[in-house]
Tab-separated table of C-alpha atoms (C1' of nucleotides) in Angstrom:
chain	number	residue	atom	x	y	z
A	277	MET	CA	12.192	2.261	-25.251
A	278	SER	CA	11.264	2.796	-28.890
A	279	ARG	CA	14.874	3.904	-29.390
A	280	PRO	CA	17.194	0.904	-29.885
A	281	LYS	CA	19.176	-0.178	-26.829
A	282	ALA	CA	22.001	2.195	-26.007
A	283	GLN	CA	24.950	1.304	-28.175
A	284	THR	CA	27.690	3.875	-28.032
A	285	ARG	CA	29.585	4.541	-24.840
A	286	ILE	CA	28.008	7.984	-24.554
A	287	GLN	CA	24.512	6.646	-25.064
A	288	GLN	CA	25.091	4.018	-22.441
A	289	LYS	CA	26.363	6.495	-19.910
A	290	ASN	CA	23.745	9.178	-20.484
A	291	SER	CA	20.765	6.854	-20.673
A	292	GLU	CA	21.874	5.379	-17.393
A	293	ALA	CA	22.311	8.811	-15.807
A	294	ILE	CA	18.859	9.845	-16.972
A	295	LEU	CA	17.139	6.759	-15.595
A	296	GLU	CA	19.003	7.111	-12.323
A	297	ALA	CA	18.004	10.769	-12.038
A	298	ALA	CA	14.446	10.018	-13.091
A	299	LEU	CA	14.178	7.366	-10.399
A	300	ASP	CA	15.202	9.962	-7.846
A	301	VAL	CA	12.719	12.538	-9.025
A	302	PHE	CA	9.744	10.355	-9.951
A	303	SER	CA	9.943	8.394	-6.699
A	304	GLN	CA	9.965	11.597	-4.710
A	305	PHE	CA	7.293	13.610	-6.508
A	306	GLY	CA	5.246	11.150	-8.527
A	307	PHE	CA	4.733	11.355	-12.258
A	308	ARG	CA	2.871	14.633	-12.435
A	309	GLY	CA	4.933	16.240	-9.713
A	310	ALA	CA	8.227	15.486	-11.420
A	311	THR	CA	9.567	17.914	-14.018
A	312	LEU	CA	11.919	17.371	-16.912
A	313	ASP	CA	14.047	20.258	-15.714
A	314	GLN	CA	14.538	18.557	-12.357
A	315	ILE	CA	15.458	15.268	-13.985
A	316	ALA	CA	17.796	16.946	-16.451
A	317	GLU	CA	19.556	18.883	-13.723
A	318	THR	CA	19.908	15.817	-11.499
A	319	ALA	CA	21.321	13.888	-14.435
A	320	GLY	CA	23.717	16.727	-15.262
A	321	LEU	CA	22.263	17.250	-18.722
A	322	SER	CA	20.358	19.984	-20.482
A	323	LYS	CA	16.656	19.426	-21.042
A	324	PRO	CA	16.919	19.245	-24.839
A	325	ASN	CA	19.718	16.749	-24.473
A	326	LEU	CA	17.564	14.686	-22.186
A	327	LEU	CA	14.898	14.658	-24.870
A	328	TYR	CA	17.499	13.530	-27.359
A	329	TYR	CA	17.758	10.235	-25.495
A	330	PHE	CA	14.104	9.767	-24.577
A	331	PRO	CA	11.274	11.092	-26.724
A	332	SER	CA	9.119	12.237	-23.805
A	333	LYS	CA	8.549	12.297	-20.065
A	334	GLU	CA	6.190	9.352	-20.486
A	335	ALA	CA	8.919	7.365	-22.210
A	336	ILE	CA	11.384	7.885	-19.386
A	337	HIS	CA	8.808	6.753	-16.878
A	338	ALA	CA	7.847	3.745	-18.954
A	339	ALA	CA	11.484	2.714	-19.328
A	340	LEU	CA	11.959	2.945	-15.566
A	341	ILE	CA	8.874	0.908	-14.786
A	342	ALA	CA	9.792	-1.783	-17.262
A	343	ARG	CA	13.296	-2.041	-15.884
A	344	LEU	CA	12.153	-2.268	-12.289
A	345	LEU	CA	9.228	-4.614	-12.688
A	346	LYS	CA	11.528	-7.579	-13.152
A	347	VAL	CA	13.563	-6.839	-10.030
A	348	TRP	CA	10.404	-6.262	-8.102
A	349	LEU	CA	8.734	-9.551	-8.937
A	350	ASP	CA	11.910	-11.579	-8.610
A	351	PRO	CA	11.522	-12.531	-4.932
A	352	LEU	CA	8.088	-14.009	-5.581
A	353	HIS	CA	9.411	-15.960	-8.565
A	354	ALA	CA	11.947	-17.477	-6.207
A	355	LEU	CA	9.267	-19.031	-3.996
A	356	ASP	CA	9.986	-22.712	-4.477
A	357	ALA	CA	7.263	-25.347	-4.392
A	358	THR	CA	9.770	-28.038	-3.420
A	359	GLY	CA	11.169	-26.207	-0.382
A	360	ASP	CA	10.000	-26.206	3.205
A	361	PRO	CA	6.703	-24.260	3.300
A	362	VAL	CA	7.252	-22.084	6.357
A	363	GLU	CA	10.868	-21.341	5.488
A	364	GLU	CA	10.035	-20.579	1.855
A	365	ILE	CA	7.529	-17.957	2.914
A	366	LEU	CA	9.807	-16.499	5.566
A	367	ASP	CA	12.569	-16.282	2.970
A	368	TYR	CA	10.176	-14.401	0.757
A	369	VAL	CA	9.493	-11.980	3.592
A	370	ARG	CA	13.230	-11.485	4.066
A	371	ARG	CA	13.860	-10.882	0.383
A	372	LYS	CA	11.016	-8.380	0.139
A	373	LEU	CA	12.253	-6.526	3.207
A	374	GLU	CA	15.745	-6.404	1.719
A	375	LEU	CA	14.283	-4.787	-1.388
A	376	SER	CA	12.625	-2.155	0.773
A	377	ARG	CA	15.899	-1.482	2.530
A	378	ASP	CA	18.123	-1.468	-0.537
A	379	PHE	CA	15.763	-0.066	-3.158
A	380	PRO	CA	13.400	2.326	-1.392
A	381	ARG	CA	13.148	4.627	-4.398
A	382	GLU	CA	11.955	1.777	-6.552
A	383	SER	CA	9.367	0.883	-3.951
A	384	ARG	CA	8.117	4.439	-3.782
A	385	LEU	CA	8.011	4.711	-7.549
A	386	PHE	CA	5.614	1.778	-7.669
A	387	ALA	CA	3.657	3.018	-4.687
A	388	ASN	CA	3.160	6.416	-6.306
A	389	GLU	CA	2.026	4.772	-9.482
A	390	ILE	CA	-0.446	2.417	-7.816
A	391	LEU	CA	-1.793	5.096	-5.493
A	392	GLN	CA	-2.778	7.158	-8.487
A	393	GLY	CA	-4.662	4.314	-10.071
A	394	ALA	CA	-1.720	2.701	-11.882
A	395	PRO	CA	-2.678	4.364	-15.179
A	396	ARG	CA	0.627	3.447	-16.767
A	397	ILE	CA	1.060	-0.141	-15.589
A	398	GLN	CA	-2.386	-1.695	-15.791
A	399	THR	CA	-1.278	-4.238	-18.367
A	400	ALA	CA	1.643	-5.379	-16.235
A	401	PHE	CA	-0.845	-6.068	-13.454
A	402	THR	CA	-3.164	-8.275	-15.416
A	403	GLU	CA	-0.590	-9.908	-17.656
A	404	GLU	CA	2.350	-10.435	-15.344
A	405	LEU	CA	1.472	-9.877	-11.717
A	406	LYS	CA	-1.871	-11.644	-11.483
A	407	PRO	CA	-0.749	-14.887	-13.172
A	408	LEU	CA	2.371	-14.993	-11.027
A	409	VAL	CA	0.453	-14.401	-7.805
A	410	ASP	CA	-2.219	-16.927	-8.744
A	411	ASP	CA	0.485	-19.475	-9.431
A	412	LYS	CA	2.234	-18.964	-6.108
A	413	ALA	CA	-1.056	-18.753	-4.223
A	414	ALA	CA	-1.901	-22.174	-5.605
A	415	ILE	CA	1.389	-23.552	-4.269
A	416	ILE	CA	0.666	-22.093	-0.865
A	417	ALA	CA	-2.864	-23.494	-0.912
A	418	ARG	CA	-1.457	-26.939	-1.670
A	419	TRP	CA	0.920	-26.689	1.279
A	420	MET	CA	-2.042	-25.866	3.484
A	421	ASP	CA	-4.021	-28.807	2.089
A	422	GLU	CA	-1.100	-31.021	3.003
A	423	GLY	CA	-1.177	-29.682	6.534
A	424	ARG	CA	2.290	-28.181	6.232
A	425	LEU	CA	1.050	-24.621	6.781
A	426	ALA	CA	-1.704	-23.217	8.950
A	427	ARG	CA	-4.716	-22.343	6.853
A	428	MET	CA	-5.105	-18.747	5.656
A	429	GLU	CA	-6.259	-17.168	2.406
A	430	PRO	CA	-3.081	-17.277	0.254
A	431	HIS	CA	-3.743	-14.090	-1.741
A	432	HIS	CA	-4.279	-12.084	1.398
A	433	LEU	CA	-1.189	-13.651	2.913
A	434	ILE	CA	0.805	-12.340	-0.037
A	435	PHE	CA	-0.845	-8.929	0.300
A	436	SER	CA	0.093	-8.794	3.960
A	437	ILE	CA	3.709	-9.577	3.122
A	438	TRP	CA	3.795	-6.848	0.492
A	439	ALA	CA	2.121	-4.391	2.824
A	440	THR	CA	4.311	-4.988	5.852
A	441	THR	CA	7.624	-5.039	3.999
A	442	GLN	CA	6.976	-2.157	1.626
A	443	HIS	CA	5.726	-0.073	4.519
A	444	TYR	CA	9.326	0.412	5.625
A	445	ALA	CA	10.274	1.936	2.269
A	446	ASP	CA	7.103	3.778	1.328
A	447	PHE	CA	6.335	5.258	4.739
A	448	ASP	CA	9.927	5.676	5.761
A	449	VAL	CA	9.471	9.221	7.087
A	450	GLN	CA	6.583	8.121	9.262
A	451	VAL	CA	8.479	5.126	10.601
A	452	ARG	CA	11.456	7.302	11.437
A	453	ALA	CA	9.293	9.984	13.025
A	454	VAL	CA	7.473	7.484	15.235
A	455	LEU	CA	10.613	5.601	16.230
A	456	GLY	CA	12.445	8.889	16.753
A	457	ARG	CA	15.458	7.728	14.802
A	458	THR	CA	17.349	8.901	11.793
A	459	ASP	CA	19.557	5.895	11.192
A	460	GLY	CA	18.454	2.763	9.373
A	461	ALA	CA	18.873	0.395	12.314
A	462	HIS	CA	15.166	-0.352	12.481
A	463	PHE	CA	15.410	-2.690	9.498
A	464	ALA	CA	16.991	-5.376	11.661
A	465	GLU	CA	14.181	-4.996	14.207
A	466	ALA	CA	11.626	-5.075	11.441
A	467	GLU	CA	13.022	-8.309	10.117
A	468	GLU	CA	12.935	-9.952	13.500
A	469	PHE	CA	9.391	-8.729	14.067
A	470	LEU	CA	8.046	-9.815	10.698
A	471	ILE	CA	9.669	-13.230	10.862
A	472	THR	CA	8.122	-13.765	14.286
A	473	LEU	CA	4.729	-12.507	13.136
A	474	PHE	CA	4.533	-14.735	10.096
A	475	ARG	CA	6.194	-17.778	11.651
A	476	ARG	CA	3.681	-17.849	14.488
A	477	SER	CA	0.691	-17.581	12.210
A	478	LEU	CA	1.937	-19.971	9.545
A	479	THR	CA	3.262	-22.837	11.643
A	480	PRO	CA	0.564	-25.538	11.588
B	168	MET	CA	-7.975	27.677	8.299
B	169	SER	CA	-6.881	31.271	8.864
B	170	ARG	CA	-10.384	32.305	7.871
B	171	PRO	CA	-12.868	32.028	10.746
B	172	LYS	CA	-15.069	28.936	10.758
B	173	ALA	CA	-17.763	29.037	8.112
B	174	GLN	CA	-20.697	30.942	9.505
B	175	THR	CA	-23.303	31.810	6.912
B	176	ARG	CA	-25.281	29.075	5.222
B	177	ILE	CA	-23.529	29.746	1.925
B	178	GLN	CA	-20.066	29.659	3.480
B	179	GLN	CA	-20.883	26.390	5.194
B	180	LYS	CA	-22.145	24.783	2.031
B	181	ASN	CA	-19.354	25.987	-0.259
B	182	SER	CA	-16.498	25.320	2.127
B	183	GLU	CA	-17.813	21.822	2.520
B	184	ALA	CA	-18.148	21.349	-1.246
B	185	ILE	CA	-14.588	22.570	-1.732
B	186	LEU	CA	-13.102	20.252	0.880
B	187	GLU	CA	-15.073	17.334	-0.499
B	188	ALA	CA	-13.875	18.067	-4.038
B	189	ALA	CA	-10.328	18.659	-2.856
B	190	LEU	CA	-10.323	15.298	-1.100
B	191	ASP	CA	-11.301	13.675	-4.383
B	192	VAL	CA	-8.632	15.416	-6.383
B	193	PHE	CA	-5.747	15.491	-3.905
B	194	SER	CA	-6.194	11.834	-2.992
B	195	GLN	CA	-6.115	10.865	-6.627
B	196	PHE	CA	-3.272	13.011	-7.917
B	197	GLY	CA	-1.254	14.121	-4.905
B	198	PHE	CA	-0.591	17.716	-3.979
B	199	ARG	CA	1.455	18.735	-6.990
B	200	GLY	CA	-0.628	16.704	-9.399
B	201	ALA	CA	-3.890	18.300	-8.316
B	202	THR	CA	-4.984	21.566	-9.928
B	203	LEU	CA	-7.227	24.304	-8.651
B	204	ASP	CA	-9.249	24.145	-11.848
B	205	GLN	CA	-9.967	20.468	-11.229
B	206	ILE	CA	-10.993	21.107	-7.663
B	207	ALA	CA	-13.128	24.074	-8.627
B	208	GLU	CA	-14.886	22.159	-11.366
B	209	THR	CA	-15.503	19.151	-9.106
B	210	ALA	CA	-16.911	21.464	-6.460
B	211	GLY	CA	-19.100	23.218	-9.015
B	212	LEU	CA	-17.506	26.614	-8.423
B	213	SER	CA	-15.376	28.992	-10.429
B	214	LYS	CA	-11.690	29.125	-9.573
B	215	PRO	CA	-11.796	32.721	-8.288
B	216	ASN	CA	-14.746	31.793	-6.142
B	217	LEU	CA	-12.810	28.871	-4.751
B	218	LEU	CA	-10.039	31.277	-3.837
B	219	TYR	CA	-12.589	33.465	-2.132
B	220	TYR	CA	-13.102	30.739	0.455
B	221	PHE	CA	-9.528	29.519	0.778
B	222	PRO	CA	-6.532	31.797	0.258
B	223	SER	CA	-4.441	29.213	-1.598
B	224	LYS	CA	-4.039	25.638	-2.726
B	225	GLU	CA	-1.827	25.030	0.317
B	226	ALA	CA	-4.584	26.261	2.599
B	227	ILE	CA	-7.140	23.854	1.165
B	228	HIS	CA	-4.737	21.003	1.612
B	229	ALA	CA	-3.860	22.039	5.142
B	230	ALA	CA	-7.526	22.307	6.093
B	231	LEU	CA	-8.154	18.827	4.736
B	232	ILE	CA	-5.227	17.289	6.567
B	233	ALA	CA	-6.172	18.930	9.846
B	234	ARG	CA	-9.760	17.754	9.540
B	235	LEU	CA	-8.773	14.176	8.759
B	236	LEU	CA	-5.977	13.707	11.242
B	237	LYS	CA	-8.417	13.405	14.105
B	238	VAL	CA	-10.537	10.751	12.399
B	239	TRP	CA	-7.432	8.898	11.404
B	240	LEU	CA	-5.922	8.644	14.867
B	241	ASP	CA	-9.214	7.908	16.573
B	242	PRO	CA	-9.039	4.102	16.414
B	243	LEU	CA	-5.680	4.090	18.165
B	244	HIS	CA	-6.981	6.437	20.854
B	245	ALA	CA	-9.701	3.887	21.504
B	246	LEU	CA	-7.209	1.166	22.436
B	247	ASP	CA	-8.107	0.579	26.058
B	248	ALA	CA	-5.528	-0.407	28.666
B	249	THR	CA	-8.226	-1.989	30.838
B	250	GLY	CA	-9.644	-4.256	28.144
B	251	ASP	CA	-8.647	-7.760	27.116
B	252	PRO	CA	-5.260	-7.475	25.368
B	253	VAL	CA	-5.801	-9.714	22.349
B	254	GLU	CA	-9.345	-8.461	21.766
B	255	GLU	CA	-8.305	-4.821	22.133
B	256	ILE	CA	-5.703	-5.202	19.426
B	257	LEU	CA	-7.988	-7.188	17.161
B	258	ASP	CA	-10.632	-4.480	17.614
B	259	TYR	CA	-8.036	-1.955	16.568
B	260	VAL	CA	-7.337	-3.990	13.438
B	261	ARG	CA	-11.069	-4.087	12.675
B	262	ARG	CA	-11.498	-0.354	13.162
B	263	LYS	CA	-8.513	0.460	10.964
B	264	LEU	CA	-9.762	-1.860	8.238
B	265	GLU	CA	-13.163	-0.212	8.417
B	266	LEU	CA	-11.499	3.150	7.854
B	267	SER	CA	-9.784	1.772	4.768
B	268	ARG	CA	-13.086	0.472	3.482
B	269	ASP	CA	-15.183	3.530	4.279
B	270	PHE	CA	-12.634	6.303	3.794
B	271	PRO	CA	-10.217	5.191	1.094
B	272	ARG	CA	-9.715	8.722	-0.206
B	273	GLU	CA	-8.588	9.879	3.197
B	274	SER	CA	-6.164	6.975	3.397
B	275	ARG	CA	-4.716	7.791	-0.009
B	276	LEU	CA	-4.434	11.466	0.867
B	277	PHE	CA	-2.217	10.588	3.810
B	278	ALA	CA	-0.324	7.993	1.820
B	279	ASN	CA	0.433	10.502	-0.918
B	280	GLU	CA	1.616	12.976	1.636
B	281	ILE	CA	3.871	10.557	3.480
B	282	LEU	CA	5.264	9.036	0.301
B	283	GLN	CA	6.510	12.436	-0.735
B	284	GLY	CA	8.279	13.025	2.530
B	285	ALA	CA	5.341	14.461	4.477
B	286	PRO	CA	6.533	18.033	3.902
B	287	ARG	CA	3.249	19.473	5.124
B	288	ILE	CA	2.559	17.317	8.171
B	289	GLN	CA	5.899	16.860	9.856
B	290	THR	CA	4.754	18.643	13.005
B	291	ALA	CA	1.690	16.432	13.350
B	292	PHE	CA	4.015	13.439	13.286
B	293	THR	CA	6.272	14.526	16.067
B	294	GLU	CA	3.713	16.330	18.189
B	295	GLU	CA	0.658	14.133	17.864
B	296	LEU	CA	1.411	10.795	16.307
B	297	LYS	CA	4.644	9.870	18.060
B	298	PRO	CA	3.413	10.573	21.608
B	299	LEU	CA	0.210	8.669	20.948
B	300	VAL	CA	2.006	5.667	19.500
B	301	ASP	CA	4.578	5.669	22.308
B	302	ASP	CA	1.761	5.718	24.833
B	303	LYS	CA	-0.099	2.807	23.289
B	304	ALA	CA	3.117	0.891	22.662
B	305	ALA	CA	3.816	1.143	26.378
B	306	ILE	CA	0.414	-0.338	27.167
B	307	ILE	CA	1.070	-3.208	24.775
B	308	ALA	CA	4.511	-3.780	26.276
B	309	ARG	CA	2.952	-3.972	29.725
B	310	TRP	CA	0.464	-6.579	28.532
B	311	MET	CA	3.381	-8.611	27.209
B	312	ASP	CA	5.244	-8.271	30.503
B	313	GLU	CA	2.172	-9.627	32.240
B	314	GLY	CA	2.163	-12.603	29.902
B	315	ARG	CA	-1.191	-11.682	28.420
B	316	LEU	CA	0.215	-11.235	24.918
B	317	ALA	CA	2.956	-13.045	23.048
B	318	ARG	CA	6.088	-10.950	22.967
B	319	MET	CA	6.733	-8.770	19.908
B	320	GLU	CA	8.112	-5.278	19.398
B	321	PRO	CA	5.033	-3.069	20.004
B	322	HIS	CA	5.963	-0.267	17.583
B	323	HIS	CA	6.479	-2.703	14.759
B	324	LEU	CA	3.237	-4.428	15.676
B	325	ILE	CA	1.457	-1.123	15.215
B	326	PHE	CA	3.281	-0.526	11.928
B	327	SER	CA	2.199	-3.929	10.685
B	328	ILE	CA	-1.425	-3.153	11.526
B	329	TRP	CA	-1.239	0.163	9.706
B	330	ALA	CA	0.471	-1.435	6.724
B	331	THR	CA	-1.880	-4.374	6.318
B	332	THR	CA	-5.096	-2.440	6.769
B	333	GLN	CA	-4.198	0.641	4.754
B	334	HIS	CA	-2.952	-1.580	1.962
B	335	TYR	CA	-6.555	-2.303	1.001
B	336	ALA	CA	-7.273	1.391	0.515
B	337	ASP	CA	-3.954	2.655	-0.834
B	338	PHE	CA	-3.255	-0.202	-3.221
B	339	ASP	CA	-6.863	-0.837	-4.081
B	340	VAL	CA	-6.253	-1.086	-7.832
B	341	GLN	CA	-3.537	-3.639	-7.308
B	342	VAL	CA	-5.659	-5.704	-4.923
B	343	ARG	CA	-8.541	-5.702	-7.380
B	344	ALA	CA	-6.278	-6.538	-10.320
B	345	VAL	CA	-4.710	-9.479	-8.502
B	346	LEU	CA	-7.975	-10.810	-7.137
B	347	GLY	CA	-9.645	-10.221	-10.489
B	348	ARG	CA	-12.641	-8.547	-8.927
B	349	THR	CA	-14.339	-5.218	-9.248
B	350	ASP	CA	-16.681	-5.418	-6.278
B	351	GLY	CA	-15.664	-4.654	-2.721
B	352	ALA	CA	-16.352	-8.111	-1.348
B	353	HIS	CA	-12.703	-8.725	-0.526
B	354	PHE	CA	-12.955	-6.561	2.582
B	355	ALA	CA	-14.782	-9.303	4.435
B	356	GLU	CA	-12.073	-11.797	3.438
B	357	ALA	CA	-9.410	-9.320	4.432
B	358	GLU	CA	-10.933	-8.935	7.871
B	359	GLU	CA	-11.068	-12.651	8.434
B	360	PHE	CA	-7.505	-13.033	7.241
B	361	LEU	CA	-6.072	-10.215	9.334
B	362	ILE	CA	-7.891	-11.279	12.475
B	363	THR	CA	-6.523	-14.789	12.042
B	364	LEU	CA	-3.014	-13.527	11.315
B	365	PHE	CA	-2.815	-11.302	14.356
B	366	ARG	CA	-4.722	-13.577	16.722
B	367	ARG	CA	-2.322	-16.452	16.071
B	368	SER	CA	0.761	-14.369	16.600
B	369	LEU	CA	-0.510	-12.453	19.625
B	370	THR	CA	-2.078	-15.218	21.660
B	371	PRO	CA	0.451	-16.117	24.384
C	601	DT	C1'	-37.654	48.375	-0.008
C	602	DC	C1'	-33.114	49.577	-0.094
C	603	DA	C1'	-28.397	50.035	1.210
C	604	DA	C1'	-24.585	47.372	2.962
C	605	DA	C1'	-22.297	43.182	3.049
C	606	DT	C1'	-21.450	39.078	0.938
C	607	DT	C1'	-20.785	36.201	-2.934
C	608	DC	C1'	-19.387	35.483	-7.577
C	609	DT	C1'	-17.080	36.053	-12.198
C	610	DG	C1'	-14.593	37.309	-16.657
C	611	DA	C1'	-10.434	38.948	-17.855
C	612	DC	C1'	-5.927	39.039	-16.809
C	613	DC	C1'	-0.939	38.149	-15.127
C	614	DA	C1'	3.545	35.850	-14.123
C	615	DT	C1'	5.587	31.757	-14.006
C	616	DA	C1'	6.366	26.862	-14.955
C	617	DT	C1'	6.374	23.145	-17.970
C	618	DG	C1'	6.695	19.630	-21.850
C	619	DG	C1'	8.503	19.845	-26.016
C	620	DT	C1'	10.837	21.723	-30.702
C	621	DC	C1'	14.454	23.297	-33.725
C	622	DA	C1'	18.245	25.206	-36.151
C	623	DA	C1'	22.736	25.567	-35.472
C	624	DG	C1'	26.877	24.511	-33.070
C	625	DT	C1'	30.363	21.155	-30.907
C	626	DT	C1'	32.467	16.797	-30.240
C	627	DG	C1'	33.983	12.120	-31.218
C	628	DA	C1'	35.089	7.979	-34.216
C	629	DG	C1'	36.793	5.828	-38.329
C	630	DG	C1'	39.405	6.131	-42.442
D	609	DC	C1'	43.616	15.385	-39.995
D	610	DC	C1'	39.410	15.300	-42.223
D	611	DT	C1'	34.750	14.059	-42.698
D	612	DC	C1'	30.468	12.435	-41.251
D	613	DA	C1'	27.602	11.014	-37.755
D	614	DA	C1'	26.608	11.535	-33.071
D	615	DC	C1'	25.881	14.642	-29.521
D	616	DT	C1'	24.667	19.146	-27.293
D	617	DT	C1'	22.492	23.572	-26.588
D	618	DG	C1'	20.371	28.421	-26.508
D	619	DA	C1'	16.369	30.283	-27.908
D	620	DC	C1'	11.858	29.579	-28.510
D	621	DC	C1'	6.754	27.996	-28.404
D	622	DA	C1'	2.103	26.644	-26.730
D	623	DT	C1'	-0.203	25.434	-22.957
D	624	DA	C1'	-1.195	24.921	-18.050
D	625	DT	C1'	-1.352	26.696	-13.598
D	626	DG	C1'	-1.640	29.393	-9.141
D	627	DG	C1'	-3.261	33.544	-8.156
D	628	DT	C1'	-5.250	38.684	-8.632
D	629	DC	C1'	-8.637	42.266	-9.345
D	630	DA	C1'	-12.275	45.339	-10.556
D	631	DG	C1'	-16.702	45.133	-10.818
D	632	DA	C1'	-21.225	42.647	-11.265
D	633	DA	C1'	-24.841	39.832	-9.037
D	634	DT	C1'	-27.021	38.311	-5.016
D	635	DT	C1'	-28.236	37.978	-0.233
D	636	DT	C1'	-29.121	40.001	4.226
D	637	DG	C1'	-30.965	42.793	7.639
D	638	DA	C1'	-33.076	47.004	9.082
DNA sequence: TCAAATTCTGACCATATGGTCAAGTTGAGG
DNA sequence: CCTCAACTTGACCATATGGTCAGAATTTGA
């Protein structure tokens, strides 16, 4: 972070390996549960070498969070005020569920962070997330005023979409245990279910 | 756990204080992030004294989990096959949301555990949770067969209820940040929203 | 009241962990 | 092929942490 963007080939490669390894470890054990030794070993580097690229454990975590925040908020950004209300929201559900399926570690990284009071991303909440959500909630409210969506509290609608989609990444072990499966086939079922759930309650 | 149930007045009081403190600390920092010193200080005991009542950190955690599992599964147990289908499920939603409101630490304790792969409660999943969910899912499926509920995949319906209700406990900081509130008034809104959401999609 | 059982504690231990540093190795440009 | 900067590491440090133990303080029951 404070270090200038990776420039040499080696810097590029190792920084990437570190962030990749850190994502593995942080998402599995949380910030305090993760150790530099674990991250270094996963990345195939020695601990001092790891600390040559990032000044501290904090810095690695911060770099990860910053990098992922954009990807994470992207689907909500894509919600288009000029599209068809119901389909726009269902598309958002689909995109969020795809993130859970394709980037479960990222989802768990955020979940871990928020669960523990989000001590390291408070500013992102108030400065990025809240304005974005307020903006999109206003669009949804307008659609409801126009009678193009059934009336519901827009913020809570967004919460329910986050909750239901992220559940499949964050509580993966529970989902698998309850369904008695080890494959990932339940994502297709989940999509069908969620689309049905939200379509029925949103259609005016 | 291995120790016989607290018998003397002092044992009763101190065991209780320890579990209460441990709930605070574990739910906030996760298993690996929590320290015995923290728990001991919160409980108002010395660390060696803490270890006089529980043989290890693991044991404290295990005792907590065991004690909470019952409370946590209770609302689902209460789902009654002879009741009115839509109202039974909406009552379940209400009870789960009440748990999130009244026992957020318990919710976060479980969330932390599951997020990290549920290494310490795997057996509870397969031996208690799965059979219970399968049982209730069968009841819901029967209601749908009888045309008394709109058709949806029952397991995923249950997941969506867990996800949406627990979201308000587990992601509390995020909810507050996005709503821009510090009070707990959003629980009433959440209830209204969730009841509407599920009623619309479940009514045949 | 007094001995036995229970409860409590200061001091201590082994290990883990985030981080440092001096010195060595490797790679890139001239 | 030589030099200088970039990269890498073994050894090390201070602190934190889970846990132990001998003995002191307190409670209990006869």
